[in-house]
CSV table of N, CA and C in Angstrom, one decimal:
chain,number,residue,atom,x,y,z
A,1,UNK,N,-0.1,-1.0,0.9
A,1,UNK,CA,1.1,-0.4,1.4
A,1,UNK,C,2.1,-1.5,1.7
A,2,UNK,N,3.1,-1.4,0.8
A,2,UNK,CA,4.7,-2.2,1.5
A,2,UNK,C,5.6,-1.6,2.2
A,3,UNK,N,5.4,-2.2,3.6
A,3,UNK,CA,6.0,-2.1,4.5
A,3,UNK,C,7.6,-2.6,4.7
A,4,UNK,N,8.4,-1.3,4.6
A,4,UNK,CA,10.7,-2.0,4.8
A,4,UNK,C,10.9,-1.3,5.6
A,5,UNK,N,11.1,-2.3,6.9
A,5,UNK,CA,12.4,-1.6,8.3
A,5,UNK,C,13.2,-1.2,7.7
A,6,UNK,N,13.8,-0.2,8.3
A,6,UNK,CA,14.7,0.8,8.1
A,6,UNK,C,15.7,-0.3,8.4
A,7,UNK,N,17.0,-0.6,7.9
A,7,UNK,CA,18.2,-1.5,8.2
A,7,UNK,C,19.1,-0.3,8.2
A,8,UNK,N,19.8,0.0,8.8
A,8,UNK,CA,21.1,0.7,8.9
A,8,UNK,C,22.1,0.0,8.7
A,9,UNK,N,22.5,0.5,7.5
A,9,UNK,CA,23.6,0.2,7.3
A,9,UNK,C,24.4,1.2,6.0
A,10,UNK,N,23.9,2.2,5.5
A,10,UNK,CA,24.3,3.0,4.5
A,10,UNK,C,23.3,4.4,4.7
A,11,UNK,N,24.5,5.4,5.7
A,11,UNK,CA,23.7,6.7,6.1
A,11,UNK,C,24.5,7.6,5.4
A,12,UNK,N,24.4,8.8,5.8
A,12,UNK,CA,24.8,9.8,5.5
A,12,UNK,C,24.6,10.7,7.1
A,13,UNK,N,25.8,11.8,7.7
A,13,UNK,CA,25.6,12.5,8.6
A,13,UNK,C,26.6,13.3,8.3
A,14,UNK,N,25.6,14.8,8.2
A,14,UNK,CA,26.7,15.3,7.5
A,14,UNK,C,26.2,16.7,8.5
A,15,UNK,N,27.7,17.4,8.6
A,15,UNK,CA,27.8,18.7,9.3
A,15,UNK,C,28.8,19.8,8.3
A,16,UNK,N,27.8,20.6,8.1
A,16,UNK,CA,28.9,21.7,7.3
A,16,UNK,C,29.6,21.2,5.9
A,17,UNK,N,28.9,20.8,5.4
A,17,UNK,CA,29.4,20.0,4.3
A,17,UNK,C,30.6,18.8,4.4
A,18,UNK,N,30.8,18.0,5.7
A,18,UNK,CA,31.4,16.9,5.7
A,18,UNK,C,30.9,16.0,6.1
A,19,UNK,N,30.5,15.3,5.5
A,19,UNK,CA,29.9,13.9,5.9
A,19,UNK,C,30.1,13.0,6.8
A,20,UNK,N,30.3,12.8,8.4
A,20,UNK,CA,31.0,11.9,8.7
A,20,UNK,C,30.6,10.5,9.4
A,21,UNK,N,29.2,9.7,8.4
A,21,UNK,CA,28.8,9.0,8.7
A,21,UNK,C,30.2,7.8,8.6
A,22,UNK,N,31.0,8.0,8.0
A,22,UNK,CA,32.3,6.4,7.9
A,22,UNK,C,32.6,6.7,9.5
A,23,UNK,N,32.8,7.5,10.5
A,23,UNK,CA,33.6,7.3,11.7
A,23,UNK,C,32.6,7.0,12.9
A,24,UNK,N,31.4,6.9,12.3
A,24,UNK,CA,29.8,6.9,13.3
A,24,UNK,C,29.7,5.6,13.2
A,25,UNK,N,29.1,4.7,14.4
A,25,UNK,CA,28.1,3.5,14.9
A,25,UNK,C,27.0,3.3,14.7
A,26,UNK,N,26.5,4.4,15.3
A,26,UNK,CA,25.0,4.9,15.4
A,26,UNK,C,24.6,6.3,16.0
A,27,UNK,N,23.4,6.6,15.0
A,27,UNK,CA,22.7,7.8,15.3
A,27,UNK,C,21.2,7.6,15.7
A,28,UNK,N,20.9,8.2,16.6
A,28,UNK,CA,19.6,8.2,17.6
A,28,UNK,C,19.2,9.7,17.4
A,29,UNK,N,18.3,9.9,17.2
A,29,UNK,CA,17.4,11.4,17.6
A,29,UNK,C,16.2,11.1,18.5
A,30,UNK,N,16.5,11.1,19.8
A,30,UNK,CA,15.5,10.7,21.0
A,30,UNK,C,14.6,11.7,21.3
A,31,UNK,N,13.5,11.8,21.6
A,31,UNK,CA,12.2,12.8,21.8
A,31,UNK,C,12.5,12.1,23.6
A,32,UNK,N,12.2,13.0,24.2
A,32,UNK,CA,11.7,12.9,25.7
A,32,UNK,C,10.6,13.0,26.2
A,33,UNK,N,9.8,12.9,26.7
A,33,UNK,CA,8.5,13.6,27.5
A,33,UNK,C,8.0,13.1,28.7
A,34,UNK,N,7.4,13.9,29.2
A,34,UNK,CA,6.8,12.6,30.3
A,34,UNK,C,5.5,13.1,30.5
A,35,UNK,N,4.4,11.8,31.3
A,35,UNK,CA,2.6,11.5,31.4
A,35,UNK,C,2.9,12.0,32.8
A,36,UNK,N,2.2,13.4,32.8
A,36,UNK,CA,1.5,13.4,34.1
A,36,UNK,C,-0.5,13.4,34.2
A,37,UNK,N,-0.3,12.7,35.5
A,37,UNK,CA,-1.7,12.3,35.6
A,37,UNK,C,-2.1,13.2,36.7
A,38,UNK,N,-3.3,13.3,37.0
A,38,UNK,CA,-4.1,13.5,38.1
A,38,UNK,C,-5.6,13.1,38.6
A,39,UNK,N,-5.4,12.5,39.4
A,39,UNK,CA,-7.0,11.6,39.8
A,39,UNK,C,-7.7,12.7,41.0
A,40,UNK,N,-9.1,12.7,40.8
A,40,UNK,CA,-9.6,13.2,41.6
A,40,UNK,C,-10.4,12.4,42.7
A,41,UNK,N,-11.2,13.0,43.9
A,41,UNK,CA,-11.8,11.9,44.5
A,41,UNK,C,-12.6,10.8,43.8
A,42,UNK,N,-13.4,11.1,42.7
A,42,UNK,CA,-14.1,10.5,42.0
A,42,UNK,C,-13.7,9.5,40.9
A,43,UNK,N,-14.3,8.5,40.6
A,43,UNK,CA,-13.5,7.5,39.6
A,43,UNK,C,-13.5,8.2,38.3
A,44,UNK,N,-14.6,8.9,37.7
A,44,UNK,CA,-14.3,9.6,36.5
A,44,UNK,C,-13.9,11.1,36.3
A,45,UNK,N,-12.9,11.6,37.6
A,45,UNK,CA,-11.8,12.4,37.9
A,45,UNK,C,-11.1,12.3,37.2
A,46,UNK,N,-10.2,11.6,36.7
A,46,UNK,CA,-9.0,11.3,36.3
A,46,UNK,C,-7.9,11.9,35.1
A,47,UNK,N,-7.0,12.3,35.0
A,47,UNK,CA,-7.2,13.7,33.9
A,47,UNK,C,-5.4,13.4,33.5
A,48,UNK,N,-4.7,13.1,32.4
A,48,UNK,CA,-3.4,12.6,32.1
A,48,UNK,C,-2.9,14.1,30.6
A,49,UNK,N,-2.1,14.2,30.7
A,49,UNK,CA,-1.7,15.3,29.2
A,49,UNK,C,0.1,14.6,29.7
A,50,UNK,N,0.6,15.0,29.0
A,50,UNK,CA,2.0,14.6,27.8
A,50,UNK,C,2.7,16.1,28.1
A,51,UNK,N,4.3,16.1,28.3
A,51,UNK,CA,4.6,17.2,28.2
A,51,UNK,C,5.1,17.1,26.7
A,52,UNK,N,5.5,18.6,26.3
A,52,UNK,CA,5.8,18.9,25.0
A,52,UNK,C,7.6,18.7,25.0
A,53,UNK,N,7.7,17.3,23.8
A,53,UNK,CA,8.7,16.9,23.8
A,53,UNK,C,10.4,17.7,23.7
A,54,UNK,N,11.3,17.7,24.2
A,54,UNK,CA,12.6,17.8,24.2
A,54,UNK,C,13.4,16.6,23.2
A,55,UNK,N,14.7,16.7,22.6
A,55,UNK,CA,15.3,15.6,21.8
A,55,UNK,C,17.0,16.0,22.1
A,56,UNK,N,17.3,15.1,22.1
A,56,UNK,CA,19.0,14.9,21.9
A,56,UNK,C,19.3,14.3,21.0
A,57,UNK,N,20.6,13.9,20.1
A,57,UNK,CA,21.2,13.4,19.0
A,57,UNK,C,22.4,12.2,20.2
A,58,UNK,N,21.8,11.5,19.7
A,58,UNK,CA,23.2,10.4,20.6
A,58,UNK,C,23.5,9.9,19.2
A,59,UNK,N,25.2,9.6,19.2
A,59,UNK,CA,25.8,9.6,18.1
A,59,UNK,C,27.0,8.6,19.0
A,60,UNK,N,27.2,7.4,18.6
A,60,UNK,CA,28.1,6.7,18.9
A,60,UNK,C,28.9,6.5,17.4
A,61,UNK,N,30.7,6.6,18.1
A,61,UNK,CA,31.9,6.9,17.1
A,61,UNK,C,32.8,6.2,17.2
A,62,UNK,N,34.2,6.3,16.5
A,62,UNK,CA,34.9,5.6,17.0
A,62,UNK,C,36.2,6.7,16.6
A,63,UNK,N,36.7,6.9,17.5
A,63,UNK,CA,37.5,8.2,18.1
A,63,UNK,C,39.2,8.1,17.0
A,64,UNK,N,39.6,9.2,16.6
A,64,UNK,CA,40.4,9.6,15.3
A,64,UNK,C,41.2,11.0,15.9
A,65,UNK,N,42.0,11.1,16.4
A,65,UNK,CA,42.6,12.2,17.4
A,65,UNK,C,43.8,12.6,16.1
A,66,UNK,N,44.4,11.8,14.9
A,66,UNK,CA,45.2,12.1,14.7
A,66,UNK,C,44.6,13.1,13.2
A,67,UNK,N,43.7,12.7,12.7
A,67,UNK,CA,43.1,13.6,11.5
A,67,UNK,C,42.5,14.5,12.1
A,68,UNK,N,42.8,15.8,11.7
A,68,UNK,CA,42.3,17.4,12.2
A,68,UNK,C,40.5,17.4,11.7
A,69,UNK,N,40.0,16.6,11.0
A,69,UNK,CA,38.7,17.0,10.3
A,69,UNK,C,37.6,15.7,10.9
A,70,UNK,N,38.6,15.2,11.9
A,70,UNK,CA,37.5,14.3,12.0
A,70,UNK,C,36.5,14.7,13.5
A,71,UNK,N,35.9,13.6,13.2
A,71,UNK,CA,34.8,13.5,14.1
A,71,UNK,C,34.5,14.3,15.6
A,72,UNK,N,35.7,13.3,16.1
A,72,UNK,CA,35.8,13.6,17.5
A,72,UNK,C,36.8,15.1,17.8
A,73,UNK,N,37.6,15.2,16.8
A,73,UNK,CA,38.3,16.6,16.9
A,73,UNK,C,37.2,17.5,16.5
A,74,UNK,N,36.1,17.4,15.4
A,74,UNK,CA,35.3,18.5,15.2
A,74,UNK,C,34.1,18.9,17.0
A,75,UNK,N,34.1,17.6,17.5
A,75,UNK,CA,33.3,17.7,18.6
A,75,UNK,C,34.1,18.7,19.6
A,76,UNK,N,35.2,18.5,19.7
A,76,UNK,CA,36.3,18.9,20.9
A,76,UNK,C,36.2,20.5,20.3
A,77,UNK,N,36.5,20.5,18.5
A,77,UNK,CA,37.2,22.0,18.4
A,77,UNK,C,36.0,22.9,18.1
A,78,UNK,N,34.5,22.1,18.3
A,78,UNK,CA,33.4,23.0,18.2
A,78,UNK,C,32.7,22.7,19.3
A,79,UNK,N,33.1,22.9,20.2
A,79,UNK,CA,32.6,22.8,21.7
A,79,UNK,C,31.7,24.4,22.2
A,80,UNK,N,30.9,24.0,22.8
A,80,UNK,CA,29.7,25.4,22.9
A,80,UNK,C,29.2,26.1,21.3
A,81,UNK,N,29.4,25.3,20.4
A,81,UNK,CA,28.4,26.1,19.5
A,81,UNK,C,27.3,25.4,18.9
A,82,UNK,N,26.8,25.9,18.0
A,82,UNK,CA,25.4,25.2,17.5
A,82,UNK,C,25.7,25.3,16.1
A,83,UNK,N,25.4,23.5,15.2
A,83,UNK,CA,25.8,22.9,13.7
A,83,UNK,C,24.5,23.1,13.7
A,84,UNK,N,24.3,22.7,12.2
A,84,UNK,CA,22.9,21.9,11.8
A,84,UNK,C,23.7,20.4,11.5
A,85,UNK,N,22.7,19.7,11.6
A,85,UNK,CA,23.0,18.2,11.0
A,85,UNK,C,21.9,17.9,10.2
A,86,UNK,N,22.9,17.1,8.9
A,86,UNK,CA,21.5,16.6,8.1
A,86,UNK,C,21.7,15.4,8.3
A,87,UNK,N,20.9,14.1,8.4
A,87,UNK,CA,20.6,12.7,9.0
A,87,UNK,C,20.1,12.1,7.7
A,88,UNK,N,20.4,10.9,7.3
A,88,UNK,CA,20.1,10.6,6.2
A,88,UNK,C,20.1,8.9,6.3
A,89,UNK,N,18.8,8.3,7.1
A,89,UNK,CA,18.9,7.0,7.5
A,89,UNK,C,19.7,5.7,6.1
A,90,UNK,N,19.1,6.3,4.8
A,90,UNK,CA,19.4,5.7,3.8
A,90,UNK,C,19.7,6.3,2.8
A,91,UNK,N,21.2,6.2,2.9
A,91,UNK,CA,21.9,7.4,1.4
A,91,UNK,C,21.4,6.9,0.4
A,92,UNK,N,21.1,8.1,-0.5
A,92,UNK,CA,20.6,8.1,-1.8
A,92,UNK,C,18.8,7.8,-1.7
A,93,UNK,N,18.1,8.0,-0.6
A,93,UNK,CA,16.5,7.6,-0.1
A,93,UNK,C,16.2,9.2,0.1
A,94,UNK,N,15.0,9.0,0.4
A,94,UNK,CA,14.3,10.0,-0.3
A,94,UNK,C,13.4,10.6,1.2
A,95,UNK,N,14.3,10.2,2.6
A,95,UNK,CA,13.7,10.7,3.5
A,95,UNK,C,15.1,11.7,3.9
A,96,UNK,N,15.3,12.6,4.6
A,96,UNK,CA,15.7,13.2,6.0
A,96,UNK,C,15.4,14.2,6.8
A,97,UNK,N,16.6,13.8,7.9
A,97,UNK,CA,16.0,14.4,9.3
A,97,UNK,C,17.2,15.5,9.7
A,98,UNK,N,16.7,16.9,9.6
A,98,UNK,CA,17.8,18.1,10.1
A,98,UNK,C,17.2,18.4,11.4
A,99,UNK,N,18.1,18.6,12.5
A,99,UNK,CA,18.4,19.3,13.4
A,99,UNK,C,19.9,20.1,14.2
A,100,UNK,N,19.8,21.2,14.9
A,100,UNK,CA,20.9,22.2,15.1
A,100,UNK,C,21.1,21.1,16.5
A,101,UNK,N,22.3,21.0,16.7
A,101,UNK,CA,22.9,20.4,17.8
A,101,UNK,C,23.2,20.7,18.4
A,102,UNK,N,23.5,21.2,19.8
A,102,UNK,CA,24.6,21.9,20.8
A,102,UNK,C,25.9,20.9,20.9
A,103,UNK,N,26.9,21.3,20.1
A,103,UNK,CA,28.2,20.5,20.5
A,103,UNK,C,28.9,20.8,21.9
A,104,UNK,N,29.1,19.3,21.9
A,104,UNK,CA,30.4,19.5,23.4
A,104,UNK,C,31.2,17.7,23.0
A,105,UNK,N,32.0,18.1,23.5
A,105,UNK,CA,33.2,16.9,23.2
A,105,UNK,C,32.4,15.8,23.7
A,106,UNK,N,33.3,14.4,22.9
A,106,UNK,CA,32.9,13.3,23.5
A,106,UNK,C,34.3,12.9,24.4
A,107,UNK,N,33.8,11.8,24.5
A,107,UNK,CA,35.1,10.7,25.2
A,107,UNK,C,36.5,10.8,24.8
A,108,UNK,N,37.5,10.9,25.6
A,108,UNK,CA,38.8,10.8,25.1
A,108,UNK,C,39.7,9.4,25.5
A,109,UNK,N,39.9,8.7,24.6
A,109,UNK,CA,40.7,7.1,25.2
A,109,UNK,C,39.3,6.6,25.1
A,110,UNK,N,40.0,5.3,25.4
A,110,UNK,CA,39.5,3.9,25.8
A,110,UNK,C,39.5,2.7,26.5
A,111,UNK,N,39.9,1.3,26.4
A,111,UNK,CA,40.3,0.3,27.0
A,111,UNK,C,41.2,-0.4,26.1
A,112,UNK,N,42.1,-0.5,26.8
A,112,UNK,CA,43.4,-1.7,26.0
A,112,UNK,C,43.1,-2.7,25.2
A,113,UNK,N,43.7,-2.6,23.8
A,113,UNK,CA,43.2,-3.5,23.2
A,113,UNK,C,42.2,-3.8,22.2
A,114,UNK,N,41.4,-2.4,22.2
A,114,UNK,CA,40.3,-2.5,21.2
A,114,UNK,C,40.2,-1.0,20.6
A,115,UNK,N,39.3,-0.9,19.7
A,115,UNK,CA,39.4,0.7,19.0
A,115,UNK,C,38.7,1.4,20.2
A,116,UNK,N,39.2,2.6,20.2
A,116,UNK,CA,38.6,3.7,21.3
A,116,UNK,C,37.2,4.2,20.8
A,117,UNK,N,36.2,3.6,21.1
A,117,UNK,CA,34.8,4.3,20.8
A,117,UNK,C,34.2,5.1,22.3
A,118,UNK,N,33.2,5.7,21.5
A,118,UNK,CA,32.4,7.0,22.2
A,118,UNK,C,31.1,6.8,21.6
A,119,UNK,N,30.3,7.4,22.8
A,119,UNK,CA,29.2,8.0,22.6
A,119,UNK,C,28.7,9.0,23.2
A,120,UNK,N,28.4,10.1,22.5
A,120,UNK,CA,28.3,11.6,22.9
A,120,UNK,C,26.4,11.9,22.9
A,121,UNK,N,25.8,12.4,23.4
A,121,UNK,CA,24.8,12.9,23.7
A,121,UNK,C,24.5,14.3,23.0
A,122,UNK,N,24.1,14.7,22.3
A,122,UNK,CA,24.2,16.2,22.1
A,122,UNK,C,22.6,16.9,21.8
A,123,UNK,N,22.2,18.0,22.5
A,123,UNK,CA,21.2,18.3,22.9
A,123,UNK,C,20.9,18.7,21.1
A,124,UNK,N,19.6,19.1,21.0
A,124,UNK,CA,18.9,19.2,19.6
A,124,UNK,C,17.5,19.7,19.6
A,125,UNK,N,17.0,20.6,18.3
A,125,UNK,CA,16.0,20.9,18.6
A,125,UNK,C,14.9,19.6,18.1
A,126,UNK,N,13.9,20.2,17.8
A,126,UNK,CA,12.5,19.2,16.9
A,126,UNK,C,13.4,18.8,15.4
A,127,UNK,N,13.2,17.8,15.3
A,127,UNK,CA,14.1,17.3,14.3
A,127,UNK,C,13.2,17.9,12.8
A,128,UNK,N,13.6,18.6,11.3
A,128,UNK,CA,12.6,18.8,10.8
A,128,UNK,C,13.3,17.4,9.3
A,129,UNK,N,12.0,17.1,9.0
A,129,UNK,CA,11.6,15.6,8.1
A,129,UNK,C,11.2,16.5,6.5
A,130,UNK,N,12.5,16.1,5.8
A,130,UNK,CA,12.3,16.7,4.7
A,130,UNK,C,12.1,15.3,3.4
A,131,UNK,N,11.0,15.4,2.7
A,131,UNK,CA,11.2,13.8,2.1
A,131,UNK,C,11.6,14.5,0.7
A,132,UNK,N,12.0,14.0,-0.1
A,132,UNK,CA,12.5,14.3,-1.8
A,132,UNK,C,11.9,13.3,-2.5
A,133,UNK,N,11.4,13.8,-3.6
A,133,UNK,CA,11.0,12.6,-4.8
A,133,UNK,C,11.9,11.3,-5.0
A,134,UNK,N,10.9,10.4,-5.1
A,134,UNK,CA,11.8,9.0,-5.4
A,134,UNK,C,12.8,9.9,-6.5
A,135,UNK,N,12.9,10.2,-7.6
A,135,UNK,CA,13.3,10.4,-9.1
A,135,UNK,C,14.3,11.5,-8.7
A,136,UNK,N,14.1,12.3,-7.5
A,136,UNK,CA,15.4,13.2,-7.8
A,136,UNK,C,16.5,12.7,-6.9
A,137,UNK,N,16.0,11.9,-5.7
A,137,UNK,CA,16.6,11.1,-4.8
A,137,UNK,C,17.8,10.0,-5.1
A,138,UNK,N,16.7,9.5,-6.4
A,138,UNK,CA,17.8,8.3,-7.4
A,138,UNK,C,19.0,8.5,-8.1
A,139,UNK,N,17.9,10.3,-8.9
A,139,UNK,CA,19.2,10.6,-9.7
A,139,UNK,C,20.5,10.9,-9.1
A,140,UNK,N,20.3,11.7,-7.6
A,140,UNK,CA,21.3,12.5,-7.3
A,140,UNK,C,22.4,10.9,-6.1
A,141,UNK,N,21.9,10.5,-6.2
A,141,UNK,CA,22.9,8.9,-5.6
A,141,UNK,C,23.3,8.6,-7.0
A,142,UNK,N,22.7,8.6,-8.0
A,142,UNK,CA,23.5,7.9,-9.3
A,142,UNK,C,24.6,9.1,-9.7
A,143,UNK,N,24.6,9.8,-9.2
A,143,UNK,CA,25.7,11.3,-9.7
A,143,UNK,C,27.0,10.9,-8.7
């Protein structure tokens, strides 16, 4: 087995047929859970389970108020509904990751002097992991 970290730096994130990995930082799809235990009087009492995971989409941007199609306007002008998102750590690779997101706006402004970035949080189900053949994966990046 040859083992390659994922390097981010050529994704794909696309909603509704627009891609808007060029206005993104970073994308996170976080799982939550938490260990609860319980010990009884006895030392071999002791008894631990895992709750059944939750996930959010954290998506850090860099905010575009003047183009109607962008990023942070699609967050604002799709507020309370549910996208799919398709995640694609390495455009033209042969992994991804779809989940339906609950949109709500991100950040509006910034700090003087620098580009206005954001990071929005957006709730999500179980992410589902679709992999494609090396060969159709290649062809359709070479298209």
């Amino acid at each position: 087995m040859t083992f390659a970290p994922l390097f981010m730096k050529d994704c794909t994130f696309t909603v509704a047929g627009t891609d808007y990995a060029g206005e993104l930082s970073s994308v996170r799809i976080v799982p939550t859970s938490s260990q609860v235990n319980w010990h009884g009087l006895t030392p071999d009492s002791a008894f631990s389970e895992s709750s059944a995971p939750t996930f959010a989409c954290t998506v850090g941007y860099a905010q575009d108020w003047e183009e109607p199609t962008s990023w942070a306007n699609f967050l604002y002008d799709s507020n309370g509904t549910t996208q799919a998102v398709t995640f694609m750590p390495k455009a033209g690779g042969t992994v991804s990751w779809t989940v339906n997101i609950s949109v709500i706006p991100g950040d509006i402004g910034g700090d003087v002097g620098g580009f206005a970035e954001a990071t929005v949080t957006l709730g999500c189900d179980m992410p589902t992991k679709t992999v494609t053949p090396a060969a159709v994966a290649g062809a359709s990046k070479a298209a």
